[in-house]
């Protein structure tokens, strides 16, 4: 079945690292994505990872993929107040244009 | 610059009225999508279209209609049959699988 789950809320102090977690159920997922949504705006693609990769790093962002446990995480190093937003993970099944989104994790960065 | 444009940003609808939300892209993307977002919830797929003159229902299509007469345009009509239309509506487009979706900035629809 198709289901993506995320925790609803995460609060961190400015300068700390944030780790946002996501689990998915469909083992045929080939691409996994992280999106950021600021208040009243659309979603912005942050990064993506192929299912044959374990890790991807892009500046302050590190994505870890554990295919055995169907677990995806996004680590934000040196979290800033501008990182406060809702973060969505999404999976795409093989040969499909459709993305399945999680319910989003609201990240609050405290000064 | 290429992008995807949604209009209007805010829309108010009276009970019993149909309203149409606009979505235009100049990215030359084949596929386009409409999602609904309610407070504290994720995105739910309303309709999607992979090519011109073809579209499929998503998970919550009842009370909505779409058309895809041009590659660039994918308007969404919220009909009077949609009993709870107040929400934030997001349009997206994509090409291939590598880059995921490009989203518009959204339309907030409120029933008054």
mmCIF file of C-alpha atoms in Angstrom:
data_model
loop_
_atom_site.group_PDB
_atom_site.id
_atom_site.type_symbol
_atom_site.label_atom_id
_atom_site.label_comp_id
_atom_site.label_asym_id
_atom_site.label_seq_id
_atom_site.Cartn_x
_atom_site.Cartn_y
_atom_site.Cartn_z
ATOM 1 C CA UNK A 1 0.000 0.000 0.000
ATOM 2 C CA UNK A 2 0.929 3.644 -0.312
ATOM 3 C CA UNK A 3 1.531 5.483 2.963
ATOM 4 C CA UNK A 4 4.120 7.988 4.119
ATOM 5 C CA UNK A 5 4.319 8.930 7.790
ATOM 6 C CA UNK A 6 6.066 11.760 9.577
ATOM 7 C CA UNK A 7 6.063 13.120 13.095
ATOM 8 C CA UNK A 8 4.012 16.317 13.313
ATOM 9 C CA UNK A 9 6.288 18.693 15.198
ATOM 10 C CA UNK A 10 9.949 19.330 16.016
ATOM 11 C CA UNK A 11 11.440 22.167 18.053
ATOM 12 C CA UNK A 12 15.167 22.930 18.133
ATOM 13 C CA UNK A 13 17.427 25.726 19.312
ATOM 14 C CA UNK A 14 19.141 27.925 16.745
ATOM 15 C CA UNK A 15 22.567 26.506 15.864
ATOM 16 C CA UNK A 16 21.652 22.930 16.773
ATOM 17 C CA UNK A 17 21.081 20.157 14.230
ATOM 18 C CA UNK A 18 17.558 19.128 13.268
ATOM 19 C CA UNK A 19 16.611 15.621 12.217
ATOM 20 C CA UNK A 20 13.253 15.063 10.545
ATOM 21 C CA UNK A 21 12.166 11.477 10.058
ATOM 22 C CA UNK A 22 9.896 9.768 7.553
ATOM 23 C CA UNK A 23 8.769 6.193 7.012
ATOM 24 C CA UNK A 24 7.236 4.775 3.880
ATOM 25 C CA UNK A 25 5.634 1.460 3.142
ATOM 26 C CA UNK A 26 6.035 0.801 -0.569
ATOM 27 C CA UNK A 27 9.237 -1.096 -1.289
ATOM 28 C CA UNK A 28 8.971 -0.260 -4.990
ATOM 29 C CA UNK A 29 9.657 3.415 -4.308
ATOM 30 C CA UNK A 30 12.460 4.565 -6.561
ATOM 31 C CA UNK A 31 12.849 8.250 -5.727
ATOM 32 C CA UNK A 32 12.345 10.034 -2.426
ATOM 33 C CA UNK A 33 12.116 13.779 -1.959
ATOM 34 C CA UNK A 34 12.174 16.431 0.722
ATOM 35 C CA UNK A 35 10.144 19.609 0.287
ATOM 36 C CA UNK A 36 9.946 22.773 2.398
ATOM 37 C CA UNK A 37 6.800 24.896 2.777
ATOM 38 C CA UNK A 38 6.901 28.357 4.319
ATOM 39 C CA UNK A 39 3.665 29.933 5.612
ATOM 40 C CA UNK A 40 1.157 30.721 2.861
ATOM 41 C CA UNK A 41 3.458 29.492 0.100
ATOM 42 C CA UNK A 42 3.851 26.523 -2.193
ATOM 43 C CA UNK A 43 6.289 23.680 -1.685
ATOM 44 C CA UNK A 44 9.950 24.089 -2.587
ATOM 45 C CA UNK A 45 12.059 21.076 -3.505
ATOM 46 C CA UNK A 46 15.022 20.831 -1.124
ATOM 47 C CA UNK A 47 16.679 17.607 -2.191
ATOM 48 C CA UNK A 48 16.032 14.108 -3.458
ATOM 49 C CA UNK A 49 17.661 10.703 -3.247
ATOM 50 C CA UNK A 50 17.556 7.660 -5.474
ATOM 51 C CA UNK A 51 16.589 4.381 -3.862
ATOM 52 C CA UNK A 52 19.981 2.850 -4.704
ATOM 53 C CA UNK A 53 21.759 5.435 -2.540
ATOM 54 C CA UNK A 54 22.254 5.396 1.226
ATOM 55 C CA UNK A 55 23.202 9.009 1.772
ATOM 56 C CA UNK A 56 23.252 12.334 -0.003
ATOM 57 C CA UNK A 57 24.786 15.561 1.276
ATOM 58 C CA UNK A 58 24.034 19.026 -0.047
ATOM 59 C CA UNK A 59 25.556 21.886 1.960
ATOM 60 C CA UNK A 60 23.741 21.905 5.337
ATOM 61 C CA UNK A 61 21.378 19.109 4.314
ATOM 62 C CA UNK A 62 22.084 15.392 4.732
ATOM 63 C CA UNK A 63 19.606 12.754 3.608
ATOM 64 C CA UNK A 64 19.898 9.214 4.952
ATOM 65 C CA UNK A 65 17.977 6.299 3.454
ATOM 66 C CA UNK A 66 17.541 2.917 5.131
ATOM 67 C CA UNK A 67 15.776 0.767 2.582
ATOM 68 C CA UNK A 68 15.580 -2.259 4.862
ATOM 69 C CA UNK A 69 13.549 -0.289 7.423
ATOM 70 C CA UNK A 70 11.922 1.978 4.792
ATOM 71 C CA UNK A 71 13.157 4.985 6.745
ATOM 72 C CA UNK A 72 14.223 8.352 5.369
ATOM 73 C CA UNK A 73 15.679 11.230 7.359
ATOM 74 C CA UNK A 74 16.656 14.830 6.692
ATOM 75 C CA UNK A 75 19.350 16.384 8.850
ATOM 76 C CA UNK A 76 19.764 20.155 8.835
ATOM 77 C CA UNK A 77 23.077 21.276 10.298
ATOM 78 C CA UNK A 78 23.416 24.611 12.123
ATOM 79 C CA UNK A 79 19.661 25.214 12.027
ATOM 80 C CA UNK A 80 18.660 28.847 11.547
ATOM 81 C CA UNK A 81 15.400 30.686 12.273
ATOM 82 C CA UNK A 82 14.826 30.858 8.517
ATOM 83 C CA UNK A 83 14.601 27.070 8.503
ATOM 84 C CA UNK A 84 11.320 27.257 10.444
ATOM 85 C CA UNK A 85 8.754 25.748 8.070
ATOM 86 C CA UNK A 86 6.832 22.570 7.322
ATOM 87 C CA UNK A 87 8.906 19.781 5.782
ATOM 88 C CA UNK A 88 7.309 17.101 3.624
ATOM 89 C CA UNK A 89 8.815 13.859 2.479
ATOM 90 C CA UNK A 90 7.441 12.237 -0.652
ATOM 91 C CA UNK A 91 7.943 8.981 -2.508
ATOM 92 C CA UNK A 92 7.548 8.132 -6.159
ATOM 93 C CA UNK A 93 6.823 4.590 -7.243
ATOM 94 C CA UNK A 94 8.559 3.122 -10.242
ATOM 95 C CA UNK A 95 7.170 4.199 -13.640
ATOM 96 C CA UNK A 96 4.707 6.627 -12.113
ATOM 97 C CA UNK A 97 4.488 10.378 -12.263
ATOM 98 C CA UNK A 98 2.578 10.515 -8.977
ATOM 99 C CA UNK A 99 4.183 11.506 -5.706
ATOM 100 C CA UNK A 100 2.813 10.340 -2.366
ATOM 101 C CA UNK A 101 3.331 12.959 0.351
ATOM 102 C CA UNK A 102 3.610 12.613 4.093
ATOM 103 C CA UNK A 103 1.540 14.843 6.366
ATOM 104 C CA UNK A 104 4.467 17.178 7.018
ATOM 105 C CA UNK A 105 6.646 17.999 10.031
ATOM 106 C CA UNK A 106 6.479 21.517 11.427
ATOM 107 C CA UNK A 107 9.978 22.647 12.441
ATOM 108 C CA UNK A 108 10.213 25.482 14.943
ATOM 109 C CA UNK A 109 13.632 27.025 15.496
ATOM 110 C CA UNK A 110 13.966 28.885 18.825
ATOM 111 C CA UNK A 111 16.430 31.784 19.097
ATOM 112 C CA UNK B 1 12.265 32.783 -15.940
ATOM 113 C CA UNK B 2 10.234 29.603 -16.150
ATOM 114 C CA UNK B 3 7.732 28.848 -13.488
ATOM 115 C CA UNK B 4 4.225 27.917 -12.505
ATOM 116 C CA UNK B 5 1.672 30.617 -11.730
ATOM 117 C CA UNK B 6 -1.528 30.255 -9.747
ATOM 118 C CA UNK B 7 -4.197 32.913 -9.602
ATOM 119 C CA UNK B 8 -5.823 34.427 -7.739
ATOM 120 C CA UNK B 9 -3.876 34.195 -4.478
ATOM 121 C CA UNK B 10 -7.077 34.623 -2.437
ATOM 122 C CA UNK B 11 -10.598 33.721 -3.562
ATOM 123 C CA UNK B 12 -13.927 34.020 -1.808
ATOM 124 C CA UNK B 13 -16.933 31.953 -2.828
ATOM 125 C CA UNK B 14 -20.528 32.229 -1.866
ATOM 126 C CA UNK B 15 -22.531 29.140 -1.075
ATOM 127 C CA UNK B 16 -23.795 27.453 -4.250
ATOM 128 C CA UNK B 17 -21.319 29.122 -6.595
ATOM 129 C CA UNK B 18 -18.794 27.506 -8.902
ATOM 130 C CA UNK B 19 -15.317 29.038 -8.956
ATOM 131 C CA UNK B 20 -12.328 28.371 -11.191
ATOM 132 C CA UNK B 21 -8.709 28.427 -10.047
ATOM 133 C CA UNK B 22 -6.089 29.140 -12.659
ATOM 134 C CA UNK B 23 -2.772 27.304 -13.077
ATOM 135 C CA UNK B 24 -0.330 28.151 -15.872
ATOM 136 C CA UNK B 25 3.210 26.873 -16.440
ATOM 137 C CA UNK B 26 5.889 27.817 -18.961
ATOM 138 C CA UNK B 27 8.261 24.993 -18.050
ATOM 139 C CA UNK B 28 7.165 22.771 -20.943
ATOM 140 C CA UNK B 29 6.201 20.111 -18.403
ATOM 141 C CA UNK B 30 3.948 17.306 -19.578
ATOM 142 C CA UNK B 31 2.269 16.465 -16.281
ATOM 143 C CA UNK B 32 0.219 18.743 -14.030
ATOM 144 C CA UNK B 33 -1.477 18.176 -10.684
ATOM 145 C CA UNK B 34 -3.943 19.731 -8.258
ATOM 146 C CA UNK B 35 -3.639 19.196 -4.518
ATOM 147 C CA UNK B 36 -5.730 20.353 -1.604
ATOM 148 C CA UNK B 37 -4.142 21.201 1.738
ATOM 149 C CA UNK B 38 -6.128 21.610 4.948
ATOM 150 C CA UNK B 39 -4.637 23.050 8.160
ATOM 151 C CA UNK B 40 -2.347 20.582 9.885
ATOM 152 C CA UNK B 41 -2.783 18.035 7.149
ATOM 153 C CA UNK B 42 -0.751 16.854 4.221
ATOM 154 C CA UNK B 43 -1.496 17.175 0.531
ATOM 155 C CA UNK B 44 -4.381 15.302 -0.988
ATOM 156 C CA UNK B 45 -4.476 14.724 -4.744
ATOM 157 C CA UNK B 46 -7.586 16.019 -6.528
ATOM 158 C CA UNK B 47 -6.823 15.506 -10.234
ATOM 159 C CA UNK B 48 -3.781 15.007 -12.404
ATOM 160 C CA UNK B 49 -2.994 15.099 -16.107
ATOM 161 C CA UNK B 50 -0.063 13.466 -17.833
ATOM 162 C CA UNK B 51 -0.778 14.757 -21.352
ATOM 163 C CA UNK B 52 -3.009 17.271 -23.096
ATOM 164 C CA UNK B 53 -6.681 16.304 -23.348
ATOM 165 C CA UNK B 54 -6.313 13.581 -20.738
ATOM 166 C CA UNK B 55 -6.710 13.659 -16.958
ATOM 167 C CA UNK B 56 -7.397 11.244 -14.099
ATOM 168 C CA UNK B 57 -9.166 11.508 -10.770
ATOM 169 C CA UNK B 58 -7.065 11.591 -7.657
ATOM 170 C CA UNK B 59 -8.089 10.612 -4.149
ATOM 171 C CA UNK B 60 -10.660 13.390 -3.548
ATOM 172 C CA UNK B 61 -12.084 14.320 -6.986
ATOM 173 C CA UNK B 62 -15.741 14.590 -5.945
ATOM 174 C CA UNK B 63 -17.051 18.138 -6.308
ATOM 175 C CA UNK B 64 -14.168 19.223 -8.567
ATOM 176 C CA UNK B 65 -13.618 19.315 -12.329
ATOM 177 C CA UNK B 66 -10.617 20.052 -14.566
ATOM 178 C CA UNK B 67 -9.681 20.492 -18.207
ATOM 179 C CA UNK B 68 -6.394 20.204 -20.064
ATOM 180 C CA UNK B 69 -6.873 21.801 -23.469
ATOM 181 C CA UNK B 70 -3.369 23.256 -23.583
ATOM 182 C CA UNK B 71 -0.079 21.921 -22.269
ATOM 183 C CA UNK B 72 0.504 25.126 -20.316
ATOM 184 C CA UNK B 73 -2.839 25.310 -18.530
ATOM 185 C CA UNK B 74 -4.708 23.116 -16.045
ATOM 186 C CA UNK B 75 -7.633 25.026 -14.480
ATOM 187 C CA UNK B 76 -9.555 23.594 -11.529
ATOM 188 C CA UNK B 77 -13.266 24.293 -11.014
ATOM 189 C CA UNK B 78 -14.649 23.925 -7.510
ATOM 190 C CA UNK B 79 -18.332 23.204 -7.996
ATOM 191 C CA UNK B 80 -21.260 23.730 -5.666
ATOM 192 C CA UNK B 81 -21.234 19.972 -5.091
ATOM 193 C CA UNK B 82 -18.045 20.339 -3.040
ATOM 194 C CA UNK B 83 -19.515 20.762 0.441
ATOM 195 C CA UNK B 84 -16.382 21.858 2.255
ATOM 196 C CA UNK B 85 -14.263 23.788 -0.236
ATOM 197 C CA UNK B 86 -12.429 26.106 2.165
ATOM 198 C CA UNK B 87 -8.772 25.093 1.823
ATOM 199 C CA UNK B 88 -5.401 25.962 0.316
ATOM 200 C CA UNK B 89 -5.094 24.674 -3.260
ATOM 201 C CA UNK B 90 -1.741 23.878 -4.810
ATOM 202 C CA UNK B 91 -0.963 23.253 -8.454
ATOM 203 C CA UNK B 92 2.209 21.462 -9.549
ATOM 204 C CA UNK B 93 3.880 20.259 -12.721
ATOM 205 C CA UNK B 94 6.596 17.752 -13.541
ATOM 206 C CA UNK B 95 8.614 16.240 -16.348
ATOM 207 C CA UNK B 96 10.318 12.892 -16.014
ATOM 208 C CA UNK B 97 11.110 11.556 -12.574
ATOM 209 C CA UNK B 98 14.373 13.191 -11.561
ATOM 210 C CA UNK B 99 13.310 16.567 -10.207
ATOM 211 C CA UNK B 100 9.991 15.856 -8.559
ATOM 212 C CA UNK B 101 7.352 18.528 -8.813
ATOM 213 C CA UNK B 102 7.493 22.277 -9.269
ATOM 214 C CA UNK B 103 4.752 23.941 -7.227
ATOM 215 C CA UNK B 104 2.844 27.154 -7.657
ATOM 216 C CA UNK B 105 2.397 29.544 -4.753
ATOM 217 C CA UNK B 106 -1.148 28.400 -4.042
ATOM 218 C CA UNK B 107 -4.689 29.788 -3.938
ATOM 219 C CA UNK B 108 -6.524 30.145 -0.634
ATOM 220 C CA UNK B 109 -10.244 29.597 -1.166
ATOM 221 C CA UNK B 110 -12.734 30.657 1.493
ATOM 222 C CA UNK B 111 -16.486 30.126 1.484
ATOM 223 C CA UNK B 112 -18.394 33.153 2.794
#
